[in-house]
CSV table of C-alpha atoms in Angstrom, one decimal:
chain,number,residue,atom,x,y,z
H,529,MET,CA,-24.7,77.0,-11.3
H,530,LEU,CA,-26.5,76.6,-8.3
H,531,PRO,CA,-27.1,72.8,-6.7
H,532,GLY,CA,-30.9,73.2,-6.8
H,533,ALA,CA,-30.9,75.3,-10.2
H,534,ALA,CA,-30.9,72.1,-12.0
H,535,ALA,CA,-33.0,70.1,-10.2
H,536,ALA,CA,-35.9,72.6,-10.2
H,537,PRO,CA,-36.9,71.9,-13.4
H,538,ALA,CA,-36.9,67.6,-12.8
H,539,MET,CA,-38.9,68.6,-9.8
H,540,ALA,CA,-41.6,70.7,-11.7
H,541,ASP,CA,-41.7,67.5,-14.6
H,542,ALA,CA,-42.2,65.3,-11.7
H,543,LEU,CA,-45.3,67.1,-10.2
H,544,VAL,CA,-46.8,67.5,-13.5
H,545,ILE,CA,-50.6,65.1,-13.9
H,546,PRO,CA,-50.1,63.2,-16.8
H,547,MET,CA,-53.3,64.3,-19.8
H,548,GLY,CA,-54.6,60.9,-19.6
H,549,ALA,CA,-54.7,60.5,-15.8
H,550,ILE,CA,-56.6,63.9,-16.0
H,551,VAL,CA,-59.0,61.9,-18.5
H,552,TRP,CA,-59.3,58.8,-16.6
H,553,ALA,CA,-60.4,60.4,-13.4
H,554,ALA,CA,-63.0,63.0,-14.7
H,555,ALA,CA,-64.7,59.5,-16.6
H,556,MET,CA,-65.4,57.8,-13.5
H,557,LEU,CA,-66.3,60.8,-11.3
H,558,TRP,CA,-68.9,62.1,-13.9
H,559,LEU,CA,-70.1,58.0,-14.0
H,560,VAL,CA,-70.5,58.5,-10.0
H,561,ALA,CA,-72.1,61.7,-10.2
H,562,LEU,CA,-74.6,60.6,-12.9
H,563,LEU,CA,-74.7,56.8,-10.4
H,564,LEU,CA,-75.7,59.3,-7.5
H,565,ALA,CA,-77.4,61.4,-9.8
H,566,TRP,CA,-80.8,58.8,-10.8
H,567,PRO,CA,-80.0,54.9,-10.0
H,568,VAL,CA,-78.8,55.2,-7.1
H,569,PRO,CA,-82.0,57.8,-5.0
H,570,VAL,CA,-84.5,55.6,-6.8
H,571,TRP,CA,-82.9,52.5,-5.6
H,572,LEU,CA,-83.0,54.0,-2.3
H,573,ALA,CA,-86.4,54.6,-2.5
H,574,ARG,CA,-87.5,52.1,-3.2
H,575,ALA,CA,-85.8,49.2,-1.0
H,576,SER,CA,-87.7,48.3,2.1
H,577,TRP,CA,-85.3,48.2,4.4
H,578,PRO,CA,-84.7,52.4,5.6
H,579,MET,CA,-88.7,51.4,7.1
H,580,ARG,CA,-86.6,48.7,9.6
H,581,ALA,CA,-83.5,50.8,9.8
H,582,PRO,CA,-84.4,55.4,9.2
H,583,VAL,CA,-81.3,56.1,10.9
H,584,VAL,CA,-79.2,54.4,8.3
H,585,ALA,CA,-81.0,54.9,5.9
H,586,LEU,CA,-80.9,58.7,7.0
H,587,LEU,CA,-76.8,58.6,6.9
H,588,VAL,CA,-76.8,57.2,3.2
H,589,TRP,CA,-79.1,60.2,2.0
H,590,GLN,CA,-77.0,62.8,3.3
H,591,GLY,CA,-74.3,60.0,2.2
H,592,VAL,CA,-75.5,60.2,-1.2
H,593,GLY,CA,-76.4,63.9,-1.3
H,594,LEU,CA,-72.9,65.4,-0.7
H,595,ALA,CA,-71.2,62.6,-2.4
H,596,GLY,CA,-73.0,63.0,-5.4
H,597,GLY,CA,-72.1,67.0,-5.1
H,598,LEU,CA,-68.8,66.2,-5.1
H,599,SER,CA,-68.7,63.8,-7.7
H,600,MET,CA,-70.2,67.3,-9.3
H,601,ILE,CA,-67.8,69.5,-8.4
H,602,GLY,CA,-64.8,67.3,-9.3
H,603,ALA,CA,-65.7,65.9,-12.6
H,604,LEU,CA,-66.7,69.5,-13.5
H,605,ALA,CA,-63.2,70.7,-12.4
H,606,LEU,CA,-61.0,67.7,-14.4
H,607,THR,CA,-63.1,68.2,-17.1
H,608,GLY,CA,-61.9,71.7,-17.4
H,609,LEU,CA,-58.5,70.8,-17.0
H,610,ALA,CA,-58.4,68.4,-19.5
H,611,ILE,CA,-60.2,71.1,-22.2
H,612,ALA,CA,-57.9,73.7,-21.0
H,613,PRO,CA,-55.2,72.5,-19.1
H,614,GLN,CA,-52.6,75.5,-19.8
H,615,GLN,CA,-55.4,77.6,-18.6
H,616,PRO,CA,-56.3,76.5,-14.7
H,617,LEU,CA,-57.5,79.3,-13.0
H,618,LEU,CA,-60.2,79.4,-16.3
H,619,ALA,CA,-60.6,75.6,-16.5
H,620,LEU,CA,-61.4,75.7,-12.8
H,621,ILE,CA,-65.2,78.3,-13.3
H,622,PRO,CA,-67.5,75.9,-14.3
H,623,ALA,CA,-66.7,73.7,-11.2
H,624,ALA,CA,-66.5,76.8,-8.6
H,625,ALA,CA,-69.8,78.7,-10.4
H,626,PHE,CA,-71.8,75.1,-9.6
H,627,ALA,CA,-70.5,75.3,-6.0
H,628,ALA,CA,-71.5,78.8,-5.3
H,629,TYR,CA,-74.4,77.5,-6.5
H,630,LEU,CA,-74.9,75.5,-4.5
H,631,LEU,CA,-74.3,77.4,-1.1
H,632,VAL,CA,-76.3,80.5,-2.1
H,633,HIS,CA,-79.2,78.4,-2.5
H,634,LEU,CA,-78.6,76.6,1.7
H,635,ALA,CA,-77.8,80.0,2.4
H,636,VAL,CA,-81.1,82.0,0.6
H,637,THR,CA,-83.0,78.5,2.4
H,638,ILE,CA,-81.8,78.9,6.1
H,639,VAL,CA,-82.3,82.5,6.2
H,640,GLN,CA,-85.6,82.0,4.3
H,641,VAL,CA,-86.7,79.4,6.4
H,642,THR,CA,-85.6,81.4,9.1
H,643,ARG,CA,-88.1,84.6,8.6
H,644,GLN,CA,-90.9,82.2,8.3
H,645,ARG,CA,-90.3,80.9,11.9
H,646,HIS,CA,-89.8,84.1,12.9
H,647,ARG,CA,-93.7,85.4,11.3
H,648,HIS,CA,-95.0,82.0,12.1
H,649,LEU,CA,-93.8,82.5,16.4
H,650,ALA,CA,-95.1,86.3,15.9
H,651,LEU,CA,-98.8,85.2,14.4
H,652,LEU,CA,-98.7,82.5,17.2
H,653,ASP,CA,-98.6,84.9,20.0
H,654,MET,CA,-102.3,86.4,18.7
H,655,LEU,CA,-103.4,84.1,17.9
H,656,SER,CA,-102.6,81.3,19.9
H,657,ALA,CA,-103.0,81.0,23.7
H,658,PRO,CA,-100.2,78.6,26.4
H,659,HIS,CA,-101.0,75.5,27.0
H,660,PRO,CA,-102.4,75.6,31.0
H,661,THR,CA,-100.2,72.9,32.2
H,662,ARG,CA,-97.4,72.2,29.1
H,663,ALA,CA,-94.7,74.5,29.1
H,664,ARG,CA,-93.1,75.8,25.4
H,665,THR,CA,-97.0,74.2,23.9
H,666,ARG,CA,-99.5,76.9,22.6
H,667,VAL,CA,-103.1,76.4,21.4
H,668,LEU,CA,-104.5,77.3,18.8
H,669,ASP,CA,-108.5,78.0,19.0
H,670,ASP,CA,-109.4,75.5,15.7
H,671,ALA,CA,-111.7,72.3,15.2
H,672,VAL,CA,-109.0,71.2,13.3
H,673,PRO,CA,-107.1,68.9,14.4
H,674,VAL,CA,-103.4,69.7,14.2
H,675,ALA,CA,-99.9,69.0,15.6
H,676,TYR,CA,-97.0,70.5,14.7
H,677,CYS,CA,-93.5,72.0,16.1
H,678,LEU,CA,-91.9,75.2,15.7
H,679,PRO,CA,-88.1,74.6,16.1
H,680,ARG,CA,-86.1,77.5,17.8
H,681,GLY,CA,-82.9,76.2,19.8
H,682,ALA,CA,-84.3,76.7,23.2
H,683,GLY,CA,-87.8,78.9,21.9
H,684,SER,CA,-88.8,75.9,20.2
H,685,VAL,CA,-92.6,75.3,20.5
H,686,THR,CA,-95.8,73.2,19.8
H,687,VAL,CA,-98.2,73.9,19.2
H,688,LEU,CA,-101.5,71.9,19.1
H,689,SER,CA,-105.6,72.5,18.5
H,690,GLN,CA,-108.3,72.6,20.7
H,691,GLY,CA,-109.6,70.2,18.1
H,692,LEU,CA,-107.1,68.0,18.4
H,693,LEU,CA,-107.4,68.1,22.1
H,694,ASP,CA,-111.3,67.6,21.9
H,695,ARG,CA,-110.4,64.2,19.6
H,696,LEU,CA,-107.4,62.7,21.2
H,697,ASP,CA,-107.8,60.2,24.1
H,698,PRO,CA,-105.1,60.8,27.3
H,699,ASP,CA,-102.6,57.9,25.7
H,700,GLU,CA,-103.1,59.3,21.9
H,701,LEU,CA,-102.2,62.8,22.9
H,702,VAL,CA,-99.4,61.8,25.0
H,703,ALA,CA,-97.9,59.9,21.5
H,704,VAL,CA,-98.7,63.1,19.5
H,705,ILE,CA,-96.4,65.4,22.0
H,706,ALA,CA,-94.2,63.2,22.5
H,707,HIS,CA,-93.6,63.2,18.0
H,708,GLU,CA,-93.6,66.5,17.4
H,709,ARG,CA,-91.4,66.6,21.3
H,710,ALA,CA,-88.3,64.3,19.3
H,711,HIS,CA,-88.6,66.7,16.0
H,712,VAL,CA,-87.6,69.9,18.7
H,713,GLU,CA,-84.9,67.6,20.5
H,714,GLN,CA,-83.3,65.8,17.9
H,715,ARG,CA,-83.6,68.8,15.5
H,716,HIS,CA,-84.9,67.6,12.0
H,717,ASP,CA,-85.5,70.6,10.9
H,718,LEU,CA,-82.1,70.3,10.5
H,719,LEU,CA,-81.8,67.3,8.8
H,720,LEU,CA,-84.3,68.5,6.5
H,721,LEU,CA,-82.3,72.3,5.4
H,722,ALA,CA,-79.7,70.4,3.1
H,723,PHE,CA,-82.1,68.7,1.5
H,724,ARG,CA,-84.8,71.8,0.9
H,725,ALA,CA,-81.7,73.6,-0.2
H,726,TRP,CA,-81.5,71.4,-3.0
H,727,ARG,CA,-84.2,71.1,-4.4
H,728,SER,CA,-84.5,75.0,-4.9
H,729,ALA,CA,-81.2,74.8,-6.0
H,730,LEU,CA,-82.8,71.9,-9.3
H,731,PRO,CA,-86.3,72.3,-9.2
H,732,TRP,CA,-86.2,70.9,-12.4
H,733,PHE,CA,-84.6,67.9,-11.5
H,734,PRO,CA,-87.1,65.1,-10.0
H,735,ILE,CA,-84.7,63.0,-7.6
H,736,ALA,CA,-84.5,67.0,-6.0
H,737,ALA,CA,-88.0,66.4,-5.0
H,738,LEU,CA,-87.8,62.9,-4.4
H,739,ALA,CA,-85.0,62.9,-2.3
H,740,ASP,CA,-86.3,65.9,0.0
H,741,ALA,CA,-90.1,63.9,0.6
H,742,GLU,CA,-87.9,60.8,1.3
H,743,VAL,CA,-85.9,61.9,4.2
H,744,ALA,CA,-89.3,63.8,5.2
H,745,ALA,CA,-91.0,60.7,6.1
H,746,LEU,CA,-87.8,59.5,7.3
H,747,VAL,CA,-87.7,61.8,9.8
H,748,GLU,CA,-91.2,60.7,10.6
H,749,MET,CA,-90.3,57.7,11.4
H,750,LEU,CA,-87.8,58.7,13.9
H,751,ALA,CA,-89.6,60.8,15.9
H,752,ASP,CA,-92.4,57.8,15.5
H,753,ASP,CA,-90.2,55.7,17.6
H,754,HIS,CA,-89.4,58.3,20.4
H,755,ALA,CA,-92.9,58.3,20.3
H,756,ARG,CA,-93.0,54.4,20.5
H,757,ARG,CA,-90.9,54.8,24.0
H,758,GLU,CA,-93.7,55.7,26.0
H,759,VAL,CA,-96.9,54.7,23.9
H,760,ARG,CA,-98.1,51.3,22.6
H,761,ASP,CA,-97.9,51.2,18.6
H,762,GLU,CA,-101.2,50.6,18.1
H,763,VAL,CA,-101.7,54.4,20.1
H,764,LEU,CA,-99.5,56.5,18.2
H,765,ALA,CA,-101.5,54.7,14.2
H,766,ARG,CA,-105.0,55.3,16.5
H,767,ALA,CA,-103.3,59.5,17.0
H,768,ILE,CA,-101.9,59.8,14.0
H,769,LEU,CA,-104.9,58.8,11.5
H,770,ALA,CA,-106.8,60.6,14.5
H,771,VAL,CA,-104.7,64.0,12.7
H,772,GLY,CA,-104.7,62.9,9.2
H,773,ALA,CA,-102.4,64.2,7.0
H,774,SER,CA,-103.2,67.8,7.1
H,775,GLY,CA,-101.9,67.5,10.3
H,776,VAL,CA,-98.8,65.7,11.0
H,777,SER,CA,-95.7,67.8,9.9
H,778,GLY,CA,-93.4,66.2,7.0
H,779,ALA,CA,-96.9,64.4,5.7
H,780,GLU,CA,-96.7,66.4,2.2
H,781,VAL,CA,-98.2,64.6,-1.1
H,782,GLU,CA,-94.8,62.5,-2.1
H,783,PRO,CA,-93.1,62.3,-5.5
H,784,ALA,CA,-94.1,59.0,-7.8
H,785,GLY,CA,-92.1,56.1,-6.4
H,786,SER,CA,-92.3,57.2,-3.3
H,787,THR,CA,-94.4,54.4,-0.7
H,788,ARG,CA,-92.4,55.8,2.8
H,789,GLY,CA,-96.5,57.2,4.0
H,790,SER,CA,-97.9,53.6,3.9
H,791,ASP,CA,-94.2,52.3,5.8
H,792,ARG,CA,-95.5,54.6,8.7
H,793,PHE,CA,-98.3,52.4,9.7
H,794,LYS,CA,-97.2,49.5,7.9
H,795,ARG,CA,-94.0,49.4,11.0
H,796,LEU,CA,-96.7,50.2,13.4
H,797,VAL,CA,-98.6,47.0,12.8
H,798,ALA,CA,-96.0,44.8,12.2
């Protein structure tokens, strides 16, 4: 008998993970996934501290989303192994399918957003004119006060309406432009992509919609903080009110339980 032949079975036995450990780990991952799928996001959405630390809150939301997805995939994998330990490839199919489902939705969301921006930019070329003094800024001939940005790397564009230019005083206009410039320079669109993909992948799951709205509101706070370096808080608050909810990027109707829209004004008038 070869010297290593007797050691091979012993080594193989040593690498076998006890079934009890697999079941326990699966149960723990299901618990983590459950906590990150409901009570933790609800608590985070109702907490008051994110309005004071939007950067930290965004990092927490990203951690919750990533850890929640990974714990769900891991729980599915370990549950499959616990049910069918003799067929590991078959046991891992549900986990692999769920991971592929999420990745496909992320890829589809990226493609859709990219195409929408290309179409939007093409329309802007026809329906707007360059601002006479501000680079990469287009002006819409519209009486409704509107301000938003189209992130596209070096080709990013800030869009203002003539109604906005007519309504705001110089300081308020500086505030709005600084706010929109922050979205472009800090690439807030990338922060939103994953949560929009999550919402698209799980449209029946209310927490996905809540997370998307919360992150969008926190991104607005980040842009507000950038604008606050150039103008006083009361000027920025007046500018936001003048533009109106329909003209502030990200100011969509929030689901029940989210109060970040009012938090934006609270932090400016505190």
